[in-house]
PDB file of C-alpha atoms in Angstrom:
ATOM      1  CA  MET A   1      98.338  84.722 102.832  1.00 65.00           C
ATOM      2  CA  GLU A   2      98.416  88.318 102.823  1.00 73.00           C
ATOM      3  CA  VAL A   3     101.527  88.772 100.785  1.00 78.00           C
ATOM      4  CA  LYS A   4     103.724  92.180 100.217  1.00 82.00           C
ATOM      5  CA  ILE A   5     102.929  94.629  97.530  1.00 84.00           C
ATOM      6  CA  CYS A   6     106.022  97.342  96.967  1.00 85.00           C
ATOM      7  CA  LYS A   7     104.595 100.683  96.944  1.00 87.00           C
ATOM      8  CA  ASN A   8     106.502 102.490  94.460  1.00 88.00           C
ATOM      9  CA  ASP A   9     105.611  99.606  91.820  1.00 92.00           C
ATOM     10  CA  LEU A  10     101.653 100.361  92.339  1.00 93.00           C
ATOM     11  CA  LYS A  11     101.609 103.315  92.575  1.00 93.00           C
ATOM     12  CA  ILE A  12     103.192 103.343  88.541  1.00 94.00           C
ATOM     13  CA  ARG A  13     101.335 100.912  88.013  1.00 95.00           C
ATOM     14  CA  LEU A  14      97.462 101.894  88.901  1.00 97.00           C
ATOM     15  CA  THR A  15      95.584 104.830  87.740  1.00 97.00           C
ATOM     16  CA  PRO A  16      95.193 107.984  90.268  1.00 97.00           C
ATOM     17  CA  ILE A  17      91.608 107.158  91.341  1.00 97.00           C
ATOM     18  CA  GLN A  18      92.882 103.068  92.344  1.00 98.00           C
ATOM     19  CA  TRP A  19      95.166 104.091  94.075  1.00 97.00           C
ATOM     20  CA  PHE A  20      93.450 106.870  96.379  1.00 97.00           C
ATOM     21  CA  VAL A  21      90.827 104.221  96.650  1.00 97.00           C
ATOM     22  CA  THR A  22      93.113 100.946  97.725  1.00 97.00           C
ATOM     23  CA  GLN A  23      95.687 102.606  99.567  1.00 96.00           C
ATOM     24  CA  GLU A  24      94.446 106.095 100.676  1.00 95.00           C
ATOM     25  CA  LYS A  25      90.768 104.235 101.844  1.00 94.00           C
ATOM     26  CA  GLY A  26      88.951 106.807  99.351  1.00 94.00           C
ATOM     27  CA  THR A  27      86.230 106.570  97.362  1.00 94.00           C
ATOM     28  CA  GLU A  28      85.386 106.805  93.870  1.00 97.00           C
ATOM     29  CA  ARG A  29      82.337 109.022  93.022  1.00 96.00           C
ATOM     30  CA  PRO A  30      78.818 107.595  93.059  1.00 95.00           C
ATOM     31  CA  PHE A  31      77.839 106.773  89.212  1.00 96.00           C
ATOM     32  CA  SER A  32      81.348 106.597  87.622  1.00 96.00           C
ATOM     33  CA  GLY A  33      82.765 103.273  88.148  1.00 97.00           C
ATOM     34  CA  CYS A  34      83.255 101.654  85.363  1.00 97.00           C
ATOM     35  CA  TYR A  35      81.243  98.106  86.491  1.00 97.00           C
ATOM     36  CA  ASN A  36      78.412 100.409  88.264  1.00 96.00           C
ATOM     37  CA  LYS A  37      75.782  99.428  85.600  1.00 94.00           C
ATOM     38  CA  PHE A  38      78.175  96.129  83.283  1.00 96.00           C
ATOM     39  CA  ASN A  39      76.350  92.606  83.713  1.00 94.00           C
ATOM     40  CA  GLY A  40      79.175  90.109  82.362  1.00 95.00           C
ATOM     41  CA  LYS A  41      79.618  87.106  83.816  1.00 96.00           C
ATOM     42  CA  GLY A  42      82.851  86.336  85.482  1.00 97.00           C
ATOM     43  CA  ILE A  43      84.708  86.769  88.467  1.00 97.00           C
ATOM     44  CA  TYR A  44      85.760  90.161  89.912  1.00 98.00           C
ATOM     45  CA  VAL A  45      89.209  90.106  91.433  1.00 98.00           C
ATOM     46  CA  CYS A  46      91.556  92.591  93.321  1.00 98.00           C
ATOM     47  CA  ILE A  47      92.697  94.983  91.326  1.00 98.00           C
ATOM     48  CA  VAL A  48      96.124  95.059  93.153  1.00 97.00           C
ATOM     49  CA  CYS A  49      96.581  91.060  94.131  1.00 96.00           C
ATOM     50  CA  GLY A  50      94.320  89.769  91.652  1.00 96.00           C
ATOM     51  CA  GLN A  51      92.671  87.714  94.543  1.00 97.00           C
ATOM     52  CA  GLU A  52      89.330  86.313  93.379  1.00 97.00           C
ATOM     53  CA  LEU A  53      86.237  88.187  94.874  1.00 98.00           C
ATOM     54  CA  PHE A  54      82.670  88.453  94.050  1.00 97.00           C
ATOM     55  CA  SER A  55      81.149  86.008  90.803  1.00 97.00           C
ATOM     56  CA  SER A  56      78.866  88.232  88.485  1.00 97.00           C
ATOM     57  CA  LYS A  57      75.525  86.055  89.811  1.00 96.00           C
ATOM     58  CA  ASN A  58      75.886  87.743  93.282  1.00 96.00           C
ATOM     59  CA  LYS A  59      76.113  91.043  91.331  1.00 96.00           C
ATOM     60  CA  PHE A  60      72.532  93.132  91.798  1.00 95.00           C
ATOM     61  CA  ASP A  61      71.607  96.987  91.491  1.00 93.00           C
ATOM     62  CA  SER A  62      70.942  98.848  94.530  1.00 93.00           C
ATOM     63  CA  GLY A  63      70.357 102.061  92.774  1.00 93.00           C
ATOM     64  CA  CYS A  64      73.629 102.878  95.267  1.00 92.00           C
ATOM     65  CA  GLY A  65      75.609 104.031  92.544  1.00 95.00           C
ATOM     66  CA  TRP A  66      78.241 101.607  93.351  1.00 96.00           C
ATOM     67  CA  PRO A  67      79.078  98.034  91.828  1.00 97.00           C
ATOM     68  CA  ALA A  68      76.892  95.736  94.961  1.00 97.00           C
ATOM     69  CA  PHE A  69      77.732  92.311  95.657  1.00 97.00           C
ATOM     70  CA  ASN A  70      75.552  89.738  98.449  1.00 96.00           C
ATOM     71  CA  GLU A  71      77.975  87.615  98.255  1.00 95.00           C
ATOM     72  CA  VAL A  72      81.957  87.135  98.659  1.00 96.00           C
ATOM     73  CA  LEU A  73      83.228  83.921  96.249  1.00 96.00           C
ATOM     74  CA  ASP A  74      84.323  82.593 100.034  1.00 94.00           C
ATOM     75  CA  GLN A  75      84.575  84.670 103.442  1.00 92.00           C
ATOM     76  CA  GLY A  76      88.897  83.559 103.631  1.00 94.00           C
ATOM     77  CA  ARG A  77      88.492  86.772 100.622  1.00 96.00           C
ATOM     78  CA  ILE A  78      87.782  89.183 102.448  1.00 97.00           C
ATOM     79  CA  VAL A  79      88.452  91.251 106.249  1.00 94.00           C
ATOM     80  CA  LEU A  80      85.562  93.332 107.769  1.00 94.00           C
ATOM     81  CA  LYS A  81      86.294  95.946 109.442  1.00 90.00           C
ATOM     82  CA  LYS A  82      84.205  99.058 112.066  1.00 79.00           C
ATOM     83  CA  ASP A  83      85.221 101.993 109.500  1.00 72.00           C
ATOM     84  CA  THR A  84      84.579 105.441 112.153  1.00 62.00           C
ATOM     85  CA  SER A  85      86.200 107.826 109.537  1.00 66.00           C
ATOM     86  CA  LEU A  86      82.828 109.600 109.164  1.00 57.00           C
ATOM     87  CA  VAL A  87      82.512 110.634 112.914  1.00 51.00           C
ATOM     88  CA  GLY A  88      86.450 110.588 113.678  1.00 56.00           C
ATOM     89  CA  SER A  89      87.759 110.917 117.285  1.00 55.00           C
ATOM     90  CA  ASN A  90      84.223 112.296 118.168  1.00 53.00           C
ATOM     91  CA  PHE A  91      82.632 110.143 121.002  1.00 54.00           C
ATOM     92  CA  LEU A  92      79.513 111.893 121.643  1.00 55.00           C
ATOM     93  CA  LEU A  93      79.054 111.998 117.863  1.00 49.00           C
ATOM     94  CA  LEU A  94      78.932 108.814 117.653  1.00 50.00           C
ATOM     95  CA  LEU A  95      77.106 107.618 120.595  1.00 55.00           C
ATOM     96  CA  THR A  96      74.161 110.131 119.764  1.00 58.00           C
ATOM     97  CA  ASN A  97      74.589 108.171 115.545  1.00 53.00           C
ATOM     98  CA  PRO A  98      75.423 104.713 115.238  1.00 53.00           C
ATOM     99  CA  HIS A  99      74.377 104.715 112.093  1.00 57.00           C
ATOM    100  CA  MET A 100      77.253 106.220 111.597  1.00 55.00           C
ATOM    101  CA  VAL A 101      79.704 103.376 111.762  1.00 65.00           C
ATOM    102  CA  ARG A 102      80.397 101.685 109.123  1.00 76.00           C
ATOM    103  CA  ILE A 103      82.408  98.142 108.741  1.00 86.00           C
ATOM    104  CA  GLU A 104      84.988  98.694 105.950  1.00 93.00           C
ATOM    105  CA  VAL A 105      85.770  96.073 103.170  1.00 95.00           C
ATOM    106  CA  THR A 106      89.385  95.270 101.944  1.00 96.00           C
ATOM    107  CA  CYS A 107      91.255  92.454 100.498  1.00 98.00           C
ATOM    108  CA  SER A 108      92.491  89.688 103.177  1.00 97.00           C
ATOM    109  CA  LYS A 109      95.353  89.030 101.101  1.00 96.00           C
ATOM    110  CA  CYS A 110      96.821  92.657 100.364  1.00 96.00           C
ATOM    111  CA  ASN A 111      94.642  94.454 102.631  1.00 95.00           C
ATOM    112  CA  ALA A 112      93.415  96.743  99.584  1.00 97.00           C
ATOM    113  CA  HIS A 113      90.580  98.528 100.701  1.00 96.00           C
ATOM    114  CA  LEU A 114      87.919  97.628  98.637  1.00 98.00           C
ATOM    115  CA  GLY A 115      84.473  99.023  99.494  1.00 96.00           C
ATOM    116  CA  HIS A 116      81.973  98.746 102.418  1.00 93.00           C
ATOM    117  CA  MET A 117      79.178  95.811 103.876  1.00 92.00           C
ATOM    118  CA  PHE A 118      75.811  97.049 104.982  1.00 89.00           C
ATOM    119  CA  GLU A 119      72.857  95.174 105.919  1.00 87.00           C
ATOM    120  CA  ASP A 120      70.502  96.111 103.774  1.00 88.00           C
ATOM    121  CA  GLY A 121      70.469  94.029 100.725  1.00 88.00           C
ATOM    122  CA  PRO A 122      68.306  91.377  99.494  1.00 89.00           C
ATOM    123  CA  LYS A 123      67.061  88.570 101.799  1.00 89.00           C
ATOM    124  CA  PRO A 124      67.905  85.799 102.398  1.00 87.00           C
ATOM    125  CA  LYS A 125      71.406  87.142 103.476  1.00 88.00           C
ATOM    126  CA  LYS A 126      70.853  91.193 104.349  1.00 91.00           C
ATOM    127  CA  LYS A 127      74.114  91.512 102.418  1.00 93.00           C
ATOM    128  CA  ARG A 128      75.285  94.235 100.079  1.00 93.00           C
ATOM    129  CA  PHE A 129      78.973  94.730  99.555  1.00 96.00           C
ATOM    130  CA  CYS A 130      79.523  98.392  97.900  1.00 96.00           C
ATOM    131  CA  ILE A 131      82.817  97.533  95.957  1.00 98.00           C
ATOM    132  CA  ASN A 132      84.310 100.452  94.415  1.00 98.00           C
ATOM    133  CA  SER A 133      84.982  99.252  90.422  1.00 98.00           C
ATOM    134  CA  ALA A 134      88.401 101.050  90.873  1.00 98.00           C
ATOM    135  CA  ALA A 135      89.390  98.742  93.576  1.00 98.00           C
ATOM    136  CA  MET A 136      88.293  95.676  90.753  1.00 98.00           C
ATOM    137  CA  ASN A 137      89.571  94.170  87.025  1.00 97.00           C
ATOM    138  CA  PHE A 138      86.918  91.666  86.005  1.00 98.00           C
ATOM    139  CA  LEU A 139      87.903  88.702  84.634  1.00 96.00           C
ATOM    140  CA  SER A 140      85.042  88.115  81.994  1.00 94.00           C
ATOM    141  CA  ASP A 141      83.077  83.867  81.833  1.00 85.00           C
ATOM    142  CA  THR A 142      84.712  82.218  78.403  1.00 68.00           C
ATOM    143  CA  THR A 143      83.154  79.545  78.813  1.00 66.00           C
ATOM    144  CA  ASP A 144      79.769  79.882  77.077  1.00 52.00           C
ATOM    145  CA  VAL A 145      81.785  82.040  74.493  1.00 41.00           C
TER     146      VAL A 145
END
């Protein structure tokens, strides 16, 4: 179920990098995000709407500079879309460089841009959800405390 978010309220609530990433489909600089090397146990949620997205159990160090997960909590919580922004409308560039087509990951509830999915992750699923730290909050698992 998609929710409508007031853009004016959101612009006040989010930091500039959070706005840039989630609303303008931006990307934070590699190795700059607070969750890249973070290893806490818990759940990562959408910074915009709070929908639970990824478990720390599925997080791994891919070395790419962004938090990486090999699975989403539930496939219905994200939307995958073809992203040709690297090639724009240059059809010839697209034909000669098909690897430049990426798969964008957005939140299914609020449509916030989260990052991209690649098929070079760990076996058996070979998925790598490369997600911007600026697109997420972390909820610590307090059951072990």
